[in-house]
Amino acid sequence: MHDHTVPPFVLASPHGHAAPQVWHTGRFRLVLDRVHVMGIVNVTPDSFSDGGQFLDPSAAISHAEMLVARGADLLDLGAESTRLNATPVAAEEEWQRLQPVLVEVVRWGVPVSVDTHKPEVMRAALEAGADLINDVRALTTPGALQALAAHDSAGVCLMHSRGDPSTMQTLAQYDDVVEEVATFLAERFQAACAAGIAAERVLLDPGYGFAKAMEHSVELLARQEALIARLSQAGVDRPLLAGLSRKGTVGRLTGRPVAQRLAGSLAAALLAVQRGARVLRVHDVAETVDVLKVWQAVERVEARAVQHAVEDGSNESSGETVAIGLGANLGDARATLAWALQQLAAHPAVQLQRVSSLYRTRPVDAEGPDYVNAVVLLTTSLDPQALLGFLQGLELQAGRERPYRNAPRTLDLDLLLYGQRKLNTQELTLPHPRLHERRFVLEPLAEVAPQLHVPGQGSAAALCAALRARAEADQAVECIEDAQGWCGAFASVLVPASQQVKR
Ligand code: HH2
């Protein structure tokens, strides 16, 4: 029996990567199947939230000790504030502040990061045993790339920003903040790789609050999965760090001064991990760890249930989730789609798992009546070729003719995904080659399986979000009927009320 209360696909990771991402950073190889917490230690007189509290080395060391005791997985030492209009600090002074704290904390067996953009400080810190450099200027300072490349294992966090603390807020102008941040991070990642820094050493960071108005940071957070998808499309599959702790964005949204931003920061941290962040840079470690424990417990139940659903199905089927796109724009499209669904359900080697709502969409690259589209998830013991043959047979039975390319059709059944398989034969390409650019497919797919991983591209939800953001008018998509409505009798089996999408 299938447990239909859970999606029947293997949850790869919360943001859809097939395998947990691994980050090589100095002495450590961190497996980011669990969100890691980076505790902030500001050895500065002027940091925006805790400036002056830990300038004295022994105070900084005690603070770092407390952060580790409270569950920090990494420590991030900074000795120059990056806040708006912060006074620049000379490299010697920055190093004098860092050195006594660094030499102590590197002995604790916890990965230690140094937050700096200066190559002199990077070199000294790496020499003294720091495991990674956290650079809010993404190694753009002359000599910084080389300082990192000269070391054979140190990690690096490349963050998006513009200008420096005195200019960054005047540079907060974007046409599309997600697109521009993704382009910048992809370029800096490529520059790092070209300089000889192995991809596995790199972590990326959208740079919340840096050269960004509150609206930009909120949009980036809302669309963080789209950012990950854009990076993935550019061939950049590296984990994301998010730093929202006590930031101005949280202050503006809550109307709270720095000392009262804990609740807002925790909400922001949770939103960031739900949207794919794998490392959180925070001041309040204990509280963030608690938030993650709750989130992780829920994630685990979901992943376990998903695994059971797959195992239950494995006697009769490959256990791989197959996604099929249904479309029609001739005749009674709704009735034809319901008929096709019935035929699929009646096939002895097919187990339907989930059916989407019905969507009305404009034909892409063609004239003609609007389409009606939906997506169905199933498992089957048919191999992809045999399943394709069956789908084509249904199209023929429904009176499908192919007088010319993109002609209106009584029934179109597209094999979109077959588990994580990649295929490129004359008859069949998997995943479907135009999946990522079709909103009429991605909207229903993201509805029924937001976390379903499209090989090489990211989660359905992330792809959908990315496309939504740039979809043209002819990609307008309207949900017209929920699954309960259009697939009638099947709906009670396939789409339990708890799973139905509320609109
Ligand atoms: N934010 C700050 C500093 N460094 N590094 C990364 N990678 N990401 C961030 O979001 C980030 C960062 C600002 O916070 P804080 O260190 O508390 O303040 P200050 O720079 O004033 O010391």
Short mmCIF file of C-alpha atoms and ligand atoms in Angstrom, two decimals:
data_model
loop_
_atom_site.label_atom_id
_atom_site.label_comp_id
_atom_site.label_asym_id
_atom_site.label_seq_id
_atom_site.Cartn_x
_atom_site.Cartn_y
_atom_site.Cartn_z
CA MET A 1 0.00 0.00 0.00
CA HIS A 2 1.15 3.45 -0.74
CA ASP A 3 0.96 6.12 1.86
CA HIS A 4 -0.66 8.86 -0.12
CA THR A 5 -0.28 11.44 2.57
CA VAL A 6 3.32 11.96 1.55
CA PRO A 7 4.93 12.67 -1.77
CA PRO A 8 6.16 9.42 -3.34
CA PHE A 9 9.58 10.71 -4.30
CA VAL A 10 12.85 10.64 -2.47
CA LEU A 11 13.49 13.93 -0.83
CA ALA A 12 17.05 14.45 -1.82
CA SER A 13 17.66 17.42 0.41
CA PRO A 14 15.55 20.38 1.37
CA HIS A 15 16.51 22.27 -1.75
CA GLY A 16 16.42 19.42 -4.16
CA HIS A 17 20.03 18.37 -4.59
CA ALA A 18 20.40 14.67 -5.24
CA ALA A 19 23.27 14.20 -2.81
CA PRO A 20 24.19 16.27 0.23
CA GLN A 21 26.64 18.96 -0.65
CA VAL A 22 30.11 18.61 0.70
CA TRP A 23 32.28 21.56 1.59
CA HIS A 24 36.03 21.16 1.99
CA THR A 25 37.29 23.82 4.30
CA GLY A 26 40.81 23.68 5.71
CA ARG A 27 41.12 20.74 8.07
CA PHE A 28 37.47 19.80 7.66
CA ARG A 29 35.18 18.13 5.20
CA LEU A 30 31.69 19.27 6.13
CA VAL A 31 28.75 17.27 4.85
CA LEU A 32 25.93 19.76 4.58
CA ASP A 33 23.08 17.26 4.86
CA ARG A 34 22.46 19.15 8.09
CA VAL A 35 22.32 22.92 8.29
CA HIS A 36 25.47 24.24 9.96
CA VAL A 37 25.53 27.21 12.30
CA MET A 38 28.36 29.72 12.13
CA GLY A 39 28.71 31.77 15.30
CA ILE A 40 29.85 35.39 14.93
CA VAL A 41 32.74 36.74 16.99
CA ASN A 42 33.30 40.44 16.31
CA VAL A 43 36.66 41.55 17.68
CA THR A 44 35.78 45.15 16.86
CA PRO A 45 34.93 48.39 18.63
CA ASP A 46 32.18 49.30 16.17
CA SER A 47 30.23 46.30 14.80
CA PHE A 48 26.60 47.21 14.34
CA SER A 49 25.17 44.85 16.92
CA ASP A 50 27.89 44.02 19.43
CA GLY A 51 30.72 46.48 18.70
CA GLY A 52 33.12 46.92 21.63
CA GLN A 53 31.86 43.93 23.60
CA PHE A 54 34.60 41.55 22.48
CA LEU A 55 37.48 43.81 21.47
CA ASP A 56 39.48 42.51 24.38
CA PRO A 57 40.95 39.12 23.29
CA SER A 58 39.96 37.29 26.46
CA ALA A 59 36.36 38.54 26.13
CA ALA A 60 36.32 37.41 22.49
CA ILE A 61 37.72 33.98 23.43
CA SER A 62 35.15 33.51 26.20
CA HIS A 63 32.40 34.53 23.82
CA ALA A 64 33.67 32.08 21.18
CA GLU A 65 33.81 29.36 23.83
CA MET A 66 30.22 30.03 24.77
CA LEU A 67 29.10 29.92 21.12
CA VAL A 68 30.75 26.52 20.67
CA ALA A 69 29.19 25.25 23.90
CA ARG A 70 25.81 26.37 22.59
CA GLY A 71 26.16 24.44 19.37
CA ALA A 72 28.10 26.53 16.84
CA ASP A 73 29.51 24.29 14.10
CA LEU A 74 31.89 26.99 12.91
CA LEU A 75 33.24 30.28 14.25
CA ASP A 76 33.59 33.43 12.19
CA LEU A 77 36.10 35.94 13.55
CA GLY A 78 35.91 39.49 12.23
CA ALA A 79 38.13 42.40 13.19
CA GLU A 80 36.84 45.08 10.83
CA SER A 81 33.19 46.09 10.80
CA THR A 82 31.47 45.87 7.42
CA ARG A 83 28.50 47.99 8.46
CA LEU A 84 27.46 51.08 6.54
CA ASN A 85 30.01 53.88 6.94
CA ALA A 86 32.29 51.80 9.20
CA THR A 87 35.79 53.29 9.57
CA PRO A 88 38.32 51.26 7.59
CA VAL A 89 41.00 49.50 9.63
CA ALA A 90 44.62 49.05 8.50
CA ALA A 91 45.71 45.45 7.85
CA GLU A 92 48.21 45.52 10.76
CA GLU A 93 45.59 46.62 13.24
CA GLU A 94 43.05 44.12 11.94
CA TRP A 95 45.61 41.35 12.33
CA GLN A 96 46.62 42.51 15.82
CA ARG A 97 42.99 42.22 16.91
CA LEU A 98 42.54 38.81 15.31
CA GLN A 99 45.79 37.07 16.10
CA PRO A 100 45.44 36.32 19.83
CA VAL A 101 41.89 35.10 19.41
CA LEU A 102 42.61 33.04 16.31
CA VAL A 103 45.61 31.18 17.73
CA GLU A 104 43.49 30.10 20.68
CA VAL A 105 40.31 29.06 18.87
CA VAL A 106 42.04 27.05 16.12
CA ARG A 107 43.07 24.61 18.85
CA TRP A 108 39.48 23.65 19.63
CA GLY A 109 38.78 21.33 16.71
CA VAL A 110 36.06 23.60 15.31
CA PRO A 111 36.35 25.09 11.82
CA VAL A 112 37.45 28.71 12.12
CA SER A 113 36.61 31.37 9.58
CA VAL A 114 38.17 34.81 9.30
CA ASP A 115 35.98 37.57 7.92
CA THR A 116 38.29 39.81 5.90
CA HIS A 117 38.78 41.21 2.42
CA LYS A 118 42.48 42.02 2.77
CA PRO A 119 44.97 39.60 1.21
CA GLU A 120 47.62 40.35 3.89
CA VAL A 121 45.18 39.40 6.63
CA MET A 122 44.01 36.33 4.68
CA ARG A 123 47.58 35.07 4.34
CA ALA A 124 48.39 35.65 8.01
CA ALA A 125 45.16 34.02 9.13
CA LEU A 126 45.62 30.96 6.94
CA GLU A 127 49.22 30.68 8.11
CA ALA A 128 47.98 30.73 11.72
CA GLY A 129 45.57 27.86 11.01
CA ALA A 130 42.26 29.46 9.96
CA ASP A 131 40.19 27.01 7.93
CA LEU A 132 38.43 29.47 5.71
CA ILE A 133 38.14 33.04 4.65
CA ASN A 134 34.77 34.75 4.65
CA ASP A 135 35.09 37.61 2.20
CA VAL A 136 32.23 40.10 1.87
CA ARG A 137 33.99 41.35 -1.29
CA ALA A 138 34.15 37.88 -2.86
CA LEU A 139 37.93 37.98 -3.46
CA THR A 140 37.74 41.11 -5.63
CA THR A 141 40.46 42.97 -3.69
CA PRO A 142 43.71 42.77 -5.73
CA GLY A 143 45.77 39.83 -4.48
CA ALA A 144 42.89 38.15 -2.62
CA LEU A 145 42.24 35.42 -5.19
CA GLN A 146 45.94 34.57 -5.17
CA ALA A 147 46.10 34.51 -1.37
CA LEU A 148 43.40 31.84 -1.32
CA ALA A 149 44.71 29.95 -4.33
CA ALA A 150 48.16 29.71 -2.72
CA HIS A 151 46.60 27.61 0.02
CA ASP A 152 45.65 24.11 -1.04
CA SER A 153 42.67 23.41 1.20
CA ALA A 154 41.27 26.57 2.82
CA GLY A 155 37.59 27.19 2.22
CA VAL A 156 36.13 30.48 1.09
CA CYS A 157 32.77 32.17 1.34
CA LEU A 158 32.12 34.46 -1.62
CA MET A 159 29.50 37.07 -0.78
CA HIS A 160 27.61 39.43 -3.05
CA SER A 161 28.06 43.11 -2.35
CA ARG A 162 28.92 46.28 -4.20
CA GLY A 163 31.41 49.01 -3.35
CA ASP A 164 32.60 49.40 0.24
CA PRO A 165 30.94 50.45 3.51
CA SER A 166 31.00 54.13 2.45
CA THR A 167 29.41 53.56 -0.99
CA MET A 168 27.38 50.39 -0.78
CA GLN A 169 24.01 51.89 -0.03
CA THR A 170 24.19 54.26 -3.00
CA LEU A 171 24.77 51.20 -5.19
CA ALA A 172 21.57 49.45 -4.11
CA GLN A 173 19.90 49.68 -7.52
CA TYR A 174 18.67 46.56 -9.28
CA ASP A 175 16.42 45.71 -12.21
CA ASP A 176 16.24 42.12 -11.03
CA VAL A 177 18.07 41.53 -7.77
CA VAL A 178 18.00 37.71 -8.02
CA GLU A 179 19.37 37.70 -11.54
CA GLU A 180 22.09 40.24 -10.75
CA VAL A 181 23.21 38.53 -7.55
CA ALA A 182 23.26 35.15 -9.34
CA THR A 183 25.32 36.57 -12.21
CA PHE A 184 27.81 38.12 -9.80
CA LEU A 185 28.19 34.98 -7.69
CA ALA A 186 28.57 32.77 -10.76
CA GLU A 187 31.29 35.08 -12.10
CA ARG A 188 33.15 35.14 -8.79
CA PHE A 189 32.85 31.36 -8.48
CA GLN A 190 34.31 30.96 -11.95
CA ALA A 191 37.10 33.42 -11.15
CA ALA A 192 37.95 31.42 -8.03
CA CYS A 193 38.00 28.15 -9.96
CA ALA A 194 40.11 29.71 -12.71
CA ALA A 195 42.60 30.85 -10.07
CA GLY A 196 42.95 27.23 -8.94
CA ILE A 197 40.55 27.12 -5.98
CA ALA A 198 38.68 23.80 -6.12
CA ALA A 199 34.90 24.18 -6.45
CA GLU A 200 34.38 22.03 -3.32
CA ARG A 201 36.10 24.73 -1.24
CA VAL A 202 33.56 27.41 -2.13
CA LEU A 203 30.46 28.57 -0.29
CA LEU A 204 28.23 31.34 -1.73
CA ASP A 205 26.29 34.07 0.04
CA PRO A 206 23.67 36.49 -1.36
CA GLY A 207 24.90 39.17 1.07
CA TYR A 208 21.69 40.20 2.81
CA GLY A 209 21.80 43.90 3.66
CA PHE A 210 24.95 44.59 1.65
CA ALA A 211 24.35 47.18 -1.08
CA LYS A 212 20.68 46.28 -0.76
CA ALA A 213 17.62 48.18 0.38
CA MET A 214 15.26 46.30 2.67
CA GLU A 215 13.04 45.47 -0.32
CA HIS A 216 15.99 43.87 -2.12
CA SER A 217 16.87 41.67 0.84
CA VAL A 218 13.25 40.61 1.31
CA GLU A 219 12.91 39.78 -2.37
CA LEU A 220 16.16 37.82 -2.33
CA LEU A 221 14.99 35.84 0.67
CA ALA A 222 11.57 35.18 -0.85
CA ARG A 223 13.21 34.05 -4.08
CA GLN A 224 16.27 32.35 -2.65
CA GLU A 225 15.31 29.07 -4.32
CA ALA A 226 15.13 30.87 -7.64
CA LEU A 227 18.63 32.19 -6.93
CA ILE A 228 19.87 28.64 -6.30
CA ALA A 229 18.17 27.48 -9.50
CA ARG A 230 19.78 30.28 -11.52
CA LEU A 231 23.18 29.38 -10.12
CA SER A 232 22.55 25.73 -10.89
CA GLN A 233 21.58 26.60 -14.47
CA ALA A 234 24.91 28.43 -14.72
CA GLY A 235 26.65 25.22 -13.59
CA VAL A 236 27.26 26.49 -10.05
CA ASP A 237 26.05 23.92 -7.52
CA ARG A 238 27.55 25.19 -4.29
CA PRO A 239 25.92 25.55 -0.87
CA LEU A 240 24.50 28.87 0.24
CA LEU A 241 25.28 30.71 3.47
CA ALA A 242 22.70 33.18 4.73
CA GLY A 243 23.46 36.00 7.15
CA LEU A 244 20.38 37.87 8.31
CA SER A 245 21.09 37.89 12.03
CA ARG A 246 20.02 41.16 13.70
CA LYS A 247 20.34 42.97 10.37
CA GLY A 248 18.72 46.24 9.40
CA THR A 249 16.18 44.40 7.26
CA VAL A 250 14.91 42.60 10.36
CA GLY A 251 14.98 45.92 12.22
CA ARG A 252 12.96 47.70 9.53
CA LEU A 253 10.42 44.89 9.28
CA THR A 254 9.87 44.63 13.03
CA GLY A 255 10.55 48.21 14.06
CA ARG A 256 12.99 46.89 16.67
CA PRO A 257 16.42 48.16 17.72
CA VAL A 258 19.40 45.81 17.38
CA ALA A 259 19.05 44.39 20.90
CA GLN A 260 15.47 43.25 20.23
CA ARG A 261 15.80 41.52 16.90
CA LEU A 262 16.06 37.92 18.09
CA ALA A 263 12.57 36.76 17.07
CA GLY A 264 12.83 38.48 13.68
CA SER A 265 16.28 36.98 13.11
CA LEU A 266 15.06 33.47 13.95
CA ALA A 267 12.15 33.83 11.55
CA ALA A 268 14.53 35.00 8.84
CA ALA A 269 16.91 32.10 9.56
CA LEU A 270 14.10 29.56 9.26
CA LEU A 271 12.88 31.11 6.03
CA ALA A 272 16.41 30.95 4.67
CA VAL A 273 16.88 27.24 5.46
CA GLN A 274 13.46 26.42 4.07
CA ARG A 275 14.62 28.07 0.88
CA GLY A 276 17.85 26.12 0.67
CA ALA A 277 20.50 27.81 2.84
CA ARG A 278 22.92 25.23 4.30
CA VAL A 279 24.94 27.49 6.61
CA LEU A 280 23.53 30.23 8.85
CA ARG A 281 25.79 33.01 10.11
CA VAL A 282 24.29 34.14 13.41
CA HIS A 283 24.92 35.98 16.66
CA ASP A 284 22.38 33.96 18.68
CA VAL A 285 23.61 30.41 18.33
CA ALA A 286 21.59 28.58 21.01
CA GLU A 287 18.27 29.97 19.79
CA THR A 288 19.08 29.24 16.16
CA VAL A 289 20.06 25.67 17.02
CA ASP A 290 16.65 25.22 18.68
CA VAL A 291 14.87 26.50 15.59
CA LEU A 292 16.85 24.06 13.47
CA LYS A 293 16.03 21.14 15.79
CA VAL A 294 12.31 21.73 15.30
CA TRP A 295 12.67 22.22 11.55
CA GLN A 296 14.94 19.20 11.18
CA ALA A 297 12.55 16.92 13.11
CA VAL A 298 9.74 17.76 10.72
CA GLU A 299 12.02 17.35 7.72
CA ARG A 300 13.13 13.92 8.95
CA VAL A 301 9.59 12.62 9.35
CA GLU A 302 8.80 13.77 5.87
CA ALA A 303 11.92 12.20 4.40
CA ARG A 304 11.31 8.90 6.24
CA ALA A 305 7.70 8.73 5.11
CA VAL A 306 8.79 9.46 1.58
CA GLN A 307 11.32 6.66 1.77
CA HIS A 308 8.62 4.25 2.98
CA ALA A 309 6.33 5.24 0.17
CA VAL A 310 9.05 4.46 -2.33
CA GLU A 311 9.94 1.16 -0.66
CA ASP A 312 6.28 0.11 -0.52
CA GLY A 313 6.03 0.60 -4.21
CA SER A 314 9.28 -1.11 -5.07
CA ASN A 315 7.83 -4.63 -5.41
CA GLU A 316 5.65 -3.65 -8.25
CA SER A 317 7.50 -0.79 -9.81
CA SER A 318 10.91 0.75 -10.28
CA GLY A 319 10.10 3.08 -7.37
CA GLU A 320 11.22 5.97 -9.49
CA THR A 321 8.79 8.82 -9.72
CA VAL A 322 7.65 9.49 -13.24
CA ALA A 323 6.11 12.82 -14.16
CA ILE A 324 3.83 13.15 -17.16
CA GLY A 325 2.49 16.38 -18.59
CA LEU A 326 -1.03 16.33 -20.01
CA GLY A 327 -2.36 18.96 -22.39
CA ALA A 328 -5.19 19.52 -24.86
CA ASN A 329 -6.67 22.45 -26.77
CA LEU A 330 -9.12 20.82 -29.17
CA GLY A 331 -12.51 19.36 -28.37
CA ASP A 332 -13.55 18.85 -24.75
CA ALA A 333 -10.05 19.19 -23.32
CA ARG A 334 -11.05 18.60 -19.72
CA ALA A 335 -12.90 15.38 -20.58
CA THR A 336 -10.00 14.12 -22.70
CA LEU A 337 -7.53 14.71 -19.91
CA ALA A 338 -9.79 12.86 -17.47
CA TRP A 339 -10.07 10.00 -19.97
CA ALA A 340 -6.27 9.82 -20.36
CA LEU A 341 -5.88 9.72 -16.60
CA GLN A 342 -8.36 6.85 -16.42
CA GLN A 343 -6.39 4.92 -19.04
CA LEU A 344 -3.18 5.42 -17.11
CA ALA A 345 -4.82 4.33 -13.86
CA ALA A 346 -6.19 1.21 -15.56
CA HIS A 347 -2.77 0.06 -16.79
CA PRO A 348 -1.67 -2.88 -14.60
CA ALA A 349 1.97 -1.72 -14.49
CA VAL A 350 1.16 1.84 -13.49
CA GLN A 351 0.41 3.22 -10.03
CA LEU A 352 -0.82 6.78 -10.05
CA GLN A 353 0.54 8.84 -7.18
CA ARG A 354 -0.55 12.40 -7.48
CA VAL A 355 -2.56 14.57 -9.84
CA SER A 356 -2.35 18.33 -10.15
CA SER A 357 -5.06 20.91 -10.56
CA LEU A 358 -6.12 21.88 -14.08
CA TYR A 359 -4.51 24.98 -15.58
CA ARG A 360 -5.56 27.14 -18.50
CA THR A 361 -2.57 28.34 -20.51
CA ARG A 362 -1.84 30.18 -23.75
CA PRO A 363 -0.26 28.12 -26.56
CA VAL A 364 3.48 28.82 -26.59
CA ASP A 365 4.92 29.81 -29.99
CA ALA A 366 1.60 29.15 -31.73
CA GLU A 367 -1.88 30.46 -32.43
CA GLY A 368 -5.04 28.65 -31.42
CA PRO A 369 -7.32 28.07 -28.48
CA ASP A 370 -6.05 28.06 -24.91
CA TYR A 371 -4.72 24.79 -23.58
CA VAL A 372 -5.81 22.89 -20.54
CA ASN A 373 -2.82 21.37 -18.74
CA ALA A 374 -2.09 19.16 -15.76
CA VAL A 375 0.68 16.94 -14.43
CA VAL A 376 0.43 13.43 -13.05
CA LEU A 377 3.01 11.60 -10.95
CA LEU A 378 3.18 7.82 -11.11
CA THR A 379 5.42 4.85 -10.52
CA THR A 380 5.66 2.03 -13.01
CA SER A 381 7.54 -1.12 -13.90
CA LEU A 382 7.44 -0.07 -17.57
CA ASP A 383 10.78 1.21 -18.77
CA PRO A 384 10.83 4.73 -20.24
CA GLN A 385 10.58 3.51 -23.83
CA ALA A 386 7.62 1.23 -23.14
CA LEU A 387 5.87 3.98 -21.20
CA LEU A 388 6.43 6.39 -24.08
CA GLY A 389 4.88 3.85 -26.45
CA PHE A 390 1.84 3.58 -24.22
CA LEU A 391 1.46 7.37 -24.03
CA GLN A 392 1.71 7.70 -27.80
CA GLY A 393 -0.96 5.02 -28.18
CA LEU A 394 -3.29 7.06 -25.96
CA GLU A 395 -2.64 10.17 -28.05
CA LEU A 396 -3.62 8.26 -31.18
CA GLN A 397 -6.76 6.86 -29.56
CA ALA A 398 -7.75 10.40 -28.61
CA GLY A 399 -7.58 11.37 -32.29
CA ARG A 400 -4.29 13.23 -32.18
CA GLU A 401 -3.07 14.39 -35.58
CA ARG A 402 0.19 16.11 -36.32
CA PRO A 403 -0.45 18.23 -39.44
CA TYR A 404 2.31 20.70 -38.52
CA ARG A 405 4.56 21.62 -35.61
CA ASN A 406 2.73 23.03 -32.59
CA ALA A 407 -0.66 22.36 -34.22
CA PRO A 408 -3.62 22.31 -31.84
CA ARG A 409 -4.13 18.87 -30.36
CA THR A 410 -6.80 16.73 -28.80
CA LEU A 411 -4.25 15.20 -26.44
CA ASP A 412 -0.59 15.68 -25.70
CA LEU A 413 1.16 13.40 -23.22
CA ASP A 414 4.77 14.32 -22.47
CA LEU A 415 7.10 12.12 -20.47
CA LEU A 416 8.76 14.87 -18.40
CA LEU A 417 10.88 12.97 -15.88
CA TYR A 418 11.66 9.37 -15.14
CA GLY A 419 13.25 9.38 -11.68
CA GLN A 420 16.70 10.88 -11.89
CA ARG A 421 17.42 9.32 -15.28
CA LYS A 422 19.08 11.21 -18.06
CA LEU A 423 18.50 9.94 -21.57
CA ASN A 424 19.14 11.25 -25.02
CA THR A 425 17.96 8.97 -27.80
CA GLN A 426 16.24 9.84 -31.05
CA GLU A 427 12.83 9.06 -29.56
CA LEU A 428 13.22 10.31 -26.05
CA THR A 429 15.16 12.92 -24.07
CA LEU A 430 15.01 12.87 -20.26
CA PRO A 431 14.43 15.12 -18.47
CA HIS A 432 12.14 16.67 -21.10
CA PRO A 433 14.42 19.19 -22.86
CA ARG A 434 12.01 22.13 -22.59
CA LEU A 435 10.77 21.42 -19.09
CA HIS A 436 12.63 24.35 -17.55
CA GLU A 437 11.14 26.91 -19.95
CA ARG A 438 7.50 25.86 -19.83
CA ARG A 439 5.36 27.40 -17.19
CA PHE A 440 2.38 25.28 -18.20
CA VAL A 441 4.41 22.26 -17.07
CA LEU A 442 6.31 23.72 -14.12
CA GLU A 443 3.30 25.23 -12.36
CA PRO A 444 1.40 21.92 -12.05
CA LEU A 445 4.64 20.02 -11.39
CA ALA A 446 5.66 22.38 -8.60
CA GLU A 447 2.15 22.07 -7.17
CA VAL A 448 2.31 18.28 -6.80
CA ALA A 449 6.03 17.84 -6.18
CA PRO A 450 7.79 21.07 -5.21
CA GLN A 451 10.91 19.23 -4.03
CA LEU A 452 11.12 16.83 -6.96
CA HIS A 453 14.63 17.11 -8.32
CA VAL A 454 15.04 17.71 -12.03
CA PRO A 455 18.44 16.18 -12.81
CA GLY A 456 21.06 18.84 -13.33
CA GLN A 457 18.59 21.69 -12.83
CA GLY A 458 17.27 21.87 -9.26
CA SER A 459 13.90 21.40 -7.62
CA ALA A 460 10.61 21.82 -9.47
CA ALA A 461 9.72 24.68 -7.13
CA ALA A 462 12.98 26.49 -7.79
CA LEU A 463 12.68 26.10 -11.55
CA CYS A 464 9.10 27.30 -11.42
CA ALA A 465 10.04 30.31 -9.30
CA ALA A 466 12.85 31.20 -11.70
CA LEU A 467 10.54 31.01 -14.70
CA ARG A 468 7.70 32.86 -13.02
CA ALA A 469 10.07 35.74 -12.44
CA ARG A 470 10.84 36.13 -16.13
CA ALA A 471 7.81 34.64 -17.83
CA GLU A 472 6.45 36.65 -20.72
CA ALA A 473 2.77 37.41 -21.25
CA ASP A 474 2.27 34.40 -23.54
CA GLN A 475 3.25 32.17 -20.62
CA ALA A 476 0.26 33.26 -18.57
CA VAL A 477 -1.05 30.34 -16.54
CA GLU A 478 -4.30 30.21 -14.62
CA CYS A 479 -5.38 27.47 -12.24
CA ILE A 480 -8.99 26.69 -13.13
CA GLU A 481 -9.98 23.61 -11.14
CA ASP A 482 -8.44 21.61 -8.34
CA ALA A 483 -7.68 17.92 -8.72
CA GLN A 484 -10.72 16.91 -6.69
CA GLY A 485 -12.86 18.68 -9.24
CA TRP A 486 -11.46 17.49 -12.52
CA CYS A 487 -10.40 13.92 -11.82
CA GLY A 488 -13.49 13.11 -9.81
CA ALA A 489 -13.47 9.54 -8.55
CA PHE A 490 -9.68 9.29 -8.63
CA ALA A 491 -9.23 12.35 -6.54
CA SER A 492 -10.23 10.73 -3.27
CA VAL A 493 -7.58 8.07 -3.77
CA LEU A 494 -4.90 10.26 -5.22
CA VAL A 495 -5.28 13.56 -3.55
CA PRO A 496 -6.24 13.34 0.11
CA ALA A 497 -7.87 16.50 1.38
CA SER A 498 -4.82 17.33 3.48
CA GLN A 499 -2.71 17.47 0.33
CA GLN A 500 -5.02 19.53 -1.78
CA VAL A 501 -3.73 22.91 -2.66
CA LYS A 502 -5.80 25.69 -1.22
CA ARG A 503 -6.32 28.57 -3.57
N1 HH2 B 1 27.33 40.05 7.44
C1 HH2 B 1 28.15 40.80 8.21
C2 HH2 B 1 29.53 40.56 8.19
N2 HH2 B 1 30.06 39.56 7.46
N3 HH2 B 1 29.75 37.74 5.98
C3 HH2 B 1 28.96 36.97 5.23
N4 HH2 B 1 29.48 35.96 4.52
N5 HH2 B 1 27.62 37.18 5.18
C4 HH2 B 1 27.02 38.18 5.87
O1 HH2 B 1 25.79 38.33 5.76
C5 HH2 B 1 27.84 39.03 6.69
C6 HH2 B 1 29.25 38.77 6.71
C7 HH2 B 1 27.58 41.88 9.07
O2 HH2 B 1 27.29 41.40 10.36
P1 HH2 B 1 28.25 41.59 11.64
O3 HH2 B 1 29.51 40.82 11.47
O4 HH2 B 1 27.51 41.27 12.87
O5 HH2 B 1 28.54 43.14 11.69
P2 HH2 B 1 29.80 44.02 11.37
O6 HH2 B 1 30.19 43.80 9.96
O7 HH2 B 1 29.34 45.43 11.67
O8 HH2 B 1 30.89 43.57 12.29
#
